[in-house]
Amino acid sequence: MRNNTSAVVYACIAVLSWSTVATAFKIALTHLTHFEMLLIASCTSLVIFALLLTFQKKWRLVSELSGRQWGYFALLGLLNPVAYYLVLFKAYDLLPAQVAQPINYAWPIVLLILLALFAHQPIPPKKYIGMFISLGGVVLISVGTGQSGGMDIPVHGLLLAALSALLWAMYWMINNKFKDKTDGSIALFMSFLFGTVYLLIGAVGVGVHFNTLPGILSGMYVGGFEMGIPFIFFSLAMRKTSNPALVNQLCYLSPFLSLFFIAIILGEQIVFTTYIGLALIVMGIMFNQYLVKK
């Protein structure tokens, strides 16, 4: 019972952290470009994961990685954090937070399609119901939110938000395939090590200007509370709980809590189509995960 209580507390910390990051994205993007924000965030996350390895006394495992594993992480780091977050942050730069966040959250639906195409895992017929419910929510947010709220919703911003969902689904699929071969903390550290190196090299050509303290602090917040700390607490929750389904279900609170922060801190007027669309996305995902037999 005590372990389950601790697991719920850890899961709630992770959920609360993830709930604030959409707001942090928008704040940081008022001071930084999407590339500058990612560079600061990735460096921050790398430090967090390095401290985690130190605390867990796992540096020896890094030295034991094979050349093939180093090559695998070199490719994985290019996907996450580099490609995924560059696309996601640019989508947030172009779209209202209440639009970008729910569309990105539809990545489990994209994952189903990718697993069917590349891992030869057929989609159970009933799961098409959940897929269409979630996609209906994406369409409602994409089309209805701008009209209902009078907001500018550029098409290329919507495409980037959808691409971010695709990239995260690809990362999840690839990482999950090899998760049993590498310690989770090592995998996070190595991905962000290579990702940060790529970004530092890119900064030479792109050019960066960290001339505002609020921008630097908000970028560090993104790195800590989107990429770093929540993954640690979520992993702790999953290790301690005897009811992993409950921990997973708590994560579905995150996008709804996020709308609260978006409204209160950013001052965005959350329109009814966003609420309905997000509810449809979550309903579709939960239908497929809990009501359809594997």
CSV table of C-alpha atoms in Angstrom, one decimal:
chain,number,residue,atom,x,y,z
A,1,MET,CA,0.0,0.0,0.0
A,2,ARG,CA,2.8,2.4,0.9
A,3,ASN,CA,4.5,1.7,-2.5
A,4,ASN,CA,1.3,2.4,-4.3
A,5,THR,CA,0.8,5.7,-2.4
A,6,SER,CA,4.4,6.7,-3.3
A,7,ALA,CA,3.8,5.7,-7.0
A,8,VAL,CA,0.7,7.9,-7.2
A,9,VAL,CA,2.6,10.8,-5.7
A,10,TYR,CA,5.4,10.4,-8.2
A,11,ALA,CA,2.9,10.1,-11.1
A,12,CYS,CA,1.1,13.2,-10.0
A,13,ILE,CA,4.5,15.1,-9.9
A,14,ALA,CA,5.1,14.0,-13.5
A,15,VAL,CA,1.6,14.9,-14.6
A,16,LEU,CA,1.8,18.3,-13.0
A,17,SER,CA,5.1,19.0,-14.7
A,18,TRP,CA,3.9,18.0,-18.1
A,19,SER,CA,0.8,20.1,-17.6
A,20,THR,CA,2.8,23.3,-17.3
A,21,VAL,CA,5.1,22.9,-20.2
A,22,ALA,CA,2.7,24.0,-23.0
A,23,THR,CA,2.5,27.4,-21.2
A,24,ALA,CA,6.3,27.4,-20.7
A,25,PHE,CA,6.8,26.8,-24.4
A,26,LYS,CA,4.8,29.9,-25.3
A,27,ILE,CA,6.5,32.0,-22.7
A,28,ALA,CA,10.0,30.9,-23.7
A,29,LEU,CA,9.2,31.5,-27.4
A,30,THR,CA,8.5,35.2,-26.7
A,31,HIS,CA,12.2,35.6,-25.8
A,32,LEU,CA,13.9,32.9,-27.9
A,33,THR,CA,13.7,31.2,-31.2
A,34,HIS,CA,12.6,27.6,-31.3
A,35,PHE,CA,16.2,26.5,-31.9
A,36,GLU,CA,17.6,28.6,-29.0
A,37,MET,CA,14.9,27.2,-26.7
A,38,LEU,CA,15.7,23.6,-27.6
A,39,LEU,CA,19.5,24.2,-27.2
A,40,ILE,CA,19.0,25.5,-23.7
A,41,ALA,CA,16.4,22.8,-22.8
A,42,SER,CA,18.5,20.0,-24.2
A,43,CYS,CA,21.6,21.1,-22.2
A,44,THR,CA,19.5,21.4,-19.1
A,45,SER,CA,18.1,17.9,-19.6
A,46,LEU,CA,21.6,16.4,-20.3
A,47,VAL,CA,22.8,17.8,-16.9
A,48,ILE,CA,19.8,16.3,-15.1
A,49,PHE,CA,20.4,12.9,-16.7
A,50,ALA,CA,24.1,13.1,-15.9
A,51,LEU,CA,23.3,13.8,-12.3
A,52,LEU,CA,20.8,10.9,-12.3
A,53,LEU,CA,23.5,8.5,-13.5
A,54,THR,CA,25.8,9.8,-10.8
A,55,PHE,CA,23.2,9.3,-8.1
A,56,GLN,CA,22.4,5.8,-9.4
A,57,LYS,CA,26.1,5.0,-9.9
A,58,LYS,CA,25.6,3.8,-13.4
A,59,TRP,CA,28.5,5.5,-15.3
A,60,ARG,CA,30.1,2.1,-15.6
A,61,LEU,CA,27.3,1.0,-17.8
A,62,VAL,CA,28.1,3.9,-20.2
A,63,SER,CA,31.6,2.6,-20.7
A,64,GLU,CA,30.3,-0.9,-21.3
A,65,LEU,CA,28.1,0.2,-24.3
A,66,SER,CA,29.1,-1.5,-27.6
A,67,GLY,CA,30.0,0.4,-30.7
A,68,ARG,CA,26.7,-0.7,-32.2
A,69,GLN,CA,24.8,0.8,-29.3
A,70,TRP,CA,26.7,4.1,-29.6
A,71,GLY,CA,25.6,4.2,-33.3
A,72,TYR,CA,22.1,3.4,-32.3
A,73,PHE,CA,22.0,6.3,-29.8
A,74,ALA,CA,23.6,8.6,-32.4
A,75,LEU,CA,20.6,8.0,-34.6
A,76,LEU,CA,18.1,8.1,-31.8
A,77,GLY,CA,19.4,11.5,-30.6
A,78,LEU,CA,18.9,12.9,-34.0
A,79,LEU,CA,15.2,12.0,-33.7
A,80,ASN,CA,14.7,13.0,-30.1
A,81,PRO,CA,15.5,15.6,-28.9
A,82,VAL,CA,16.6,17.3,-32.2
A,83,ALA,CA,13.9,16.6,-34.9
A,84,TYR,CA,11.0,16.0,-32.6
A,85,TYR,CA,11.4,19.1,-30.4
A,86,LEU,CA,12.4,21.4,-33.3
A,87,VAL,CA,9.2,20.6,-35.1
A,88,LEU,CA,7.1,20.7,-31.9
A,89,PHE,CA,8.5,24.1,-30.7
A,90,LYS,CA,8.0,25.6,-34.2
A,91,ALA,CA,4.4,24.4,-34.1
A,92,TYR,CA,3.9,26.1,-30.8
A,93,ASP,CA,5.5,29.2,-32.2
A,94,LEU,CA,2.9,29.3,-35.0
A,95,LEU,CA,-0.2,28.1,-33.2
A,96,PRO,CA,-2.2,28.9,-30.0
A,97,ALA,CA,-1.1,26.5,-27.2
A,98,GLN,CA,-4.6,25.1,-27.0
A,99,VAL,CA,-4.4,23.9,-30.6
A,100,ALA,CA,-0.8,22.6,-30.7
A,101,GLN,CA,-0.9,20.6,-27.5
A,102,PRO,CA,-4.0,18.4,-28.2
A,103,ILE,CA,-2.8,17.6,-31.8
A,104,ASN,CA,0.6,16.5,-30.5
A,105,TYR,CA,-1.2,14.4,-27.9
A,106,ALA,CA,-2.8,12.2,-30.6
A,107,TRP,CA,0.5,10.4,-31.1
A,108,PRO,CA,-0.8,7.0,-29.9
A,109,ILE,CA,-3.1,6.9,-32.8
A,110,VAL,CA,-0.2,7.5,-35.2
A,111,LEU,CA,1.7,4.8,-33.4
A,112,LEU,CA,-1.0,2.2,-34.1
A,113,ILE,CA,-0.7,3.0,-37.9
A,114,LEU,CA,3.2,2.8,-37.8
A,115,LEU,CA,3.1,-0.5,-35.9
A,116,ALA,CA,0.7,-1.9,-38.5
A,117,LEU,CA,2.9,-0.7,-41.4
A,118,PHE,CA,6.4,-1.5,-40.2
A,119,ALA,CA,6.1,-4.0,-37.3
A,120,HIS,CA,3.4,-6.0,-39.0
A,121,GLN,CA,1.1,-5.7,-36.0
A,122,PRO,CA,-2.5,-5.7,-37.5
A,123,ILE,CA,-4.9,-3.2,-36.1
A,124,PRO,CA,-7.9,-4.9,-34.4
A,125,PRO,CA,-11.1,-3.9,-36.2
A,126,LYS,CA,-12.6,-2.3,-33.0
A,127,LYS,CA,-9.5,-0.1,-32.6
A,128,TYR,CA,-10.6,1.8,-35.8
A,129,ILE,CA,-13.4,3.1,-33.7
A,130,GLY,CA,-11.0,4.7,-31.2
A,131,MET,CA,-8.9,6.0,-34.0
A,132,PHE,CA,-11.8,7.7,-35.7
A,133,ILE,CA,-13.0,9.2,-32.4
A,134,SER,CA,-9.5,10.7,-31.8
A,135,LEU,CA,-9.0,11.9,-35.3
A,136,GLY,CA,-12.4,13.5,-35.2
A,137,GLY,CA,-11.1,15.5,-32.1
A,138,VAL,CA,-8.0,16.5,-34.1
A,139,VAL,CA,-10.2,17.7,-37.0
A,140,LEU,CA,-12.5,19.6,-34.6
A,141,ILE,CA,-9.6,21.4,-33.0
A,142,SER,CA,-7.9,22.1,-36.3
A,143,VAL,CA,-11.0,23.5,-38.0
A,144,GLY,CA,-13.3,24.6,-35.3
A,145,THR,CA,-11.0,26.4,-32.8
A,146,GLY,CA,-9.9,29.1,-35.1
A,147,GLN,CA,-13.4,29.8,-36.3
A,148,SER,CA,-15.0,29.7,-32.8
A,149,GLY,CA,-12.2,31.8,-31.1
A,150,GLY,CA,-11.4,34.0,-34.0
A,151,MET,CA,-7.7,32.9,-33.9
A,152,ASP,CA,-5.2,32.7,-36.7
A,153,ILE,CA,-4.6,29.0,-37.3
A,154,PRO,CA,-2.0,28.7,-40.1
A,155,VAL,CA,-2.1,25.4,-42.0
A,156,HIS,CA,1.6,24.8,-41.9
A,157,GLY,CA,1.4,25.1,-38.1
A,158,LEU,CA,-1.2,22.4,-38.0
A,159,LEU,CA,1.0,20.2,-40.3
A,160,LEU,CA,4.0,20.7,-38.0
A,161,ALA,CA,1.9,19.7,-34.9
A,162,ALA,CA,0.8,16.6,-36.8
A,163,LEU,CA,4.4,15.9,-37.8
A,164,SER,CA,5.5,16.2,-34.2
A,165,ALA,CA,3.0,13.4,-33.3
A,166,LEU,CA,4.4,11.3,-36.1
A,167,LEU,CA,8.0,11.9,-34.9
A,168,TRP,CA,7.2,11.0,-31.3
A,169,ALA,CA,5.4,7.8,-32.4
A,170,MET,CA,8.5,6.9,-34.4
A,171,TYR,CA,10.7,7.5,-31.5
A,172,TRP,CA,8.5,5.5,-29.1
A,173,MET,CA,8.4,2.6,-31.6
A,174,ILE,CA,12.2,2.5,-32.1
A,175,ASN,CA,13.1,3.0,-28.5
A,176,ASN,CA,10.6,0.5,-27.3
A,177,LYS,CA,12.1,-2.1,-29.6
A,178,PHE,CA,15.4,-1.9,-27.9
A,179,LYS,CA,14.4,-0.9,-24.3
A,180,ASP,CA,15.1,-4.3,-22.9
A,181,LYS,CA,18.7,-4.1,-24.1
A,182,THR,CA,19.7,-0.8,-22.5
A,183,ASP,CA,19.0,0.7,-19.1
A,184,GLY,CA,16.4,3.4,-19.3
A,185,SER,CA,18.5,6.1,-17.6
A,186,ILE,CA,21.5,5.3,-19.9
A,187,ALA,CA,19.2,5.5,-22.9
A,188,LEU,CA,17.9,9.0,-22.0
A,189,PHE,CA,21.4,10.3,-21.2
A,190,MET,CA,22.9,9.0,-24.4
A,191,SER,CA,20.1,10.3,-26.6
A,192,PHE,CA,20.4,13.8,-25.1
A,193,LEU,CA,24.2,13.6,-25.2
A,194,PHE,CA,24.1,13.1,-29.0
A,195,GLY,CA,21.2,15.5,-29.4
A,196,THR,CA,23.0,18.3,-27.5
A,197,VAL,CA,26.2,17.8,-29.6
A,198,TYR,CA,24.1,18.0,-32.8
A,199,LEU,CA,22.5,21.2,-31.5
A,200,LEU,CA,25.8,22.8,-30.5
A,201,ILE,CA,27.2,22.1,-34.0
A,202,GLY,CA,24.0,23.5,-35.5
A,203,ALA,CA,24.3,26.6,-33.4
A,204,VAL,CA,27.5,27.5,-35.1
A,205,GLY,CA,25.7,27.8,-38.4
A,206,VAL,CA,22.3,29.1,-37.2
A,207,GLY,CA,23.6,31.6,-34.7
A,208,VAL,CA,22.1,32.0,-31.2
A,209,HIS,CA,21.6,35.0,-29.0
A,210,PHE,CA,20.9,34.4,-25.3
A,211,ASN,CA,20.5,38.0,-24.3
A,212,THR,CA,17.5,37.8,-22.0
A,213,LEU,CA,17.4,36.2,-18.5
A,214,PRO,CA,13.7,35.3,-18.7
A,215,GLY,CA,14.4,33.4,-22.0
A,216,ILE,CA,17.2,31.4,-20.5
A,217,LEU,CA,15.2,30.6,-17.4
A,218,SER,CA,12.1,29.6,-19.3
A,219,GLY,CA,14.3,27.4,-21.6
A,220,MET,CA,15.8,25.7,-18.6
A,221,TYR,CA,12.3,25.2,-17.2
A,222,VAL,CA,11.3,23.4,-20.4
A,223,GLY,CA,14.4,21.2,-20.2
A,224,GLY,CA,13.8,20.4,-16.6
A,225,PHE,CA,10.0,19.9,-16.5
A,226,GLU,CA,9.3,18.6,-20.0
A,227,MET,CA,12.3,16.5,-20.9
A,228,GLY,CA,14.0,15.6,-17.6
A,229,ILE,CA,12.3,15.5,-14.3
A,230,PRO,CA,8.8,14.1,-15.3
A,231,PHE,CA,10.4,11.1,-17.0
A,232,ILE,CA,12.4,10.3,-13.8
A,233,PHE,CA,9.3,10.5,-11.6
A,234,PHE,CA,7.1,8.6,-14.0
A,235,SER,CA,9.7,5.8,-14.2
A,236,LEU,CA,9.8,5.7,-10.3
A,237,ALA,CA,6.0,5.5,-10.3
A,238,MET,CA,6.0,2.6,-12.7
A,239,ARG,CA,8.6,0.7,-10.7
A,240,LYS,CA,6.9,1.1,-7.4
A,241,THR,CA,3.3,0.6,-8.3
A,242,SER,CA,1.4,-2.7,-8.3
A,243,ASN,CA,-1.3,-1.0,-10.5
A,244,PRO,CA,0.5,0.4,-13.6
A,245,ALA,CA,-2.9,1.0,-15.3
A,246,LEU,CA,-3.7,3.6,-12.7
A,247,VAL,CA,-0.4,5.4,-13.2
A,248,ASN,CA,-1.0,5.4,-16.9
A,249,GLN,CA,-4.5,6.7,-16.5
A,250,LEU,CA,-3.3,9.6,-14.4
A,251,CYS,CA,-1.4,10.8,-17.4
A,252,TYR,CA,-4.6,11.6,-19.2
A,253,LEU,CA,-5.2,14.4,-16.7
A,254,SER,CA,-2.2,16.2,-18.1
A,255,PRO,CA,-3.7,17.8,-21.3
A,256,PHE,CA,-6.8,19.0,-19.4
A,257,LEU,CA,-4.7,20.5,-16.6
A,258,SER,CA,-2.6,22.1,-19.3
A,259,LEU,CA,-5.6,24.0,-20.6
A,260,PHE,CA,-6.1,25.5,-17.1
A,261,PHE,CA,-2.5,26.9,-17.1
A,262,ILE,CA,-2.9,28.1,-20.7
A,263,ALA,CA,-6.0,30.0,-19.8
A,264,ILE,CA,-4.8,31.4,-16.5
A,265,ILE,CA,-1.1,32.3,-17.3
A,266,LEU,CA,-1.2,32.9,-21.1
A,267,GLY,CA,-4.6,34.4,-21.1
A,268,GLU,CA,-5.8,32.4,-24.0
A,269,GLN,CA,-9.6,32.1,-24.2
A,270,ILE,CA,-10.2,28.3,-24.3
A,271,VAL,CA,-13.1,27.8,-26.8
A,272,PHE,CA,-15.6,25.0,-26.5
A,273,THR,CA,-14.2,23.1,-29.6
A,274,THR,CA,-10.9,22.7,-27.8
A,275,TYR,CA,-12.5,21.1,-24.8
A,276,ILE,CA,-14.7,18.8,-27.0
A,277,GLY,CA,-11.8,18.0,-29.4
A,278,LEU,CA,-9.4,17.1,-26.6
A,279,ALA,CA,-12.0,15.0,-24.9
A,280,LEU,CA,-12.6,13.1,-28.1
A,281,ILE,CA,-8.8,12.5,-28.6
A,282,VAL,CA,-8.5,11.2,-25.0
A,283,MET,CA,-11.6,9.1,-25.3
A,284,GLY,CA,-10.4,7.4,-28.5
A,285,ILE,CA,-7.0,6.6,-27.0
A,286,MET,CA,-8.5,5.2,-23.8
A,287,PHE,CA,-11.1,3.2,-25.8
A,288,ASN,CA,-8.2,1.5,-27.7
A,289,GLN,CA,-6.0,1.0,-24.6
A,290,TYR,CA,-8.6,-0.3,-22.1
A,291,LEU,CA,-11.7,-1.4,-23.9
A,292,VAL,CA,-10.3,-3.3,-26.9
A,293,LYS,CA,-8.6,-6.7,-26.3
A,294,LYS,CA,-4.9,-6.8,-27.4
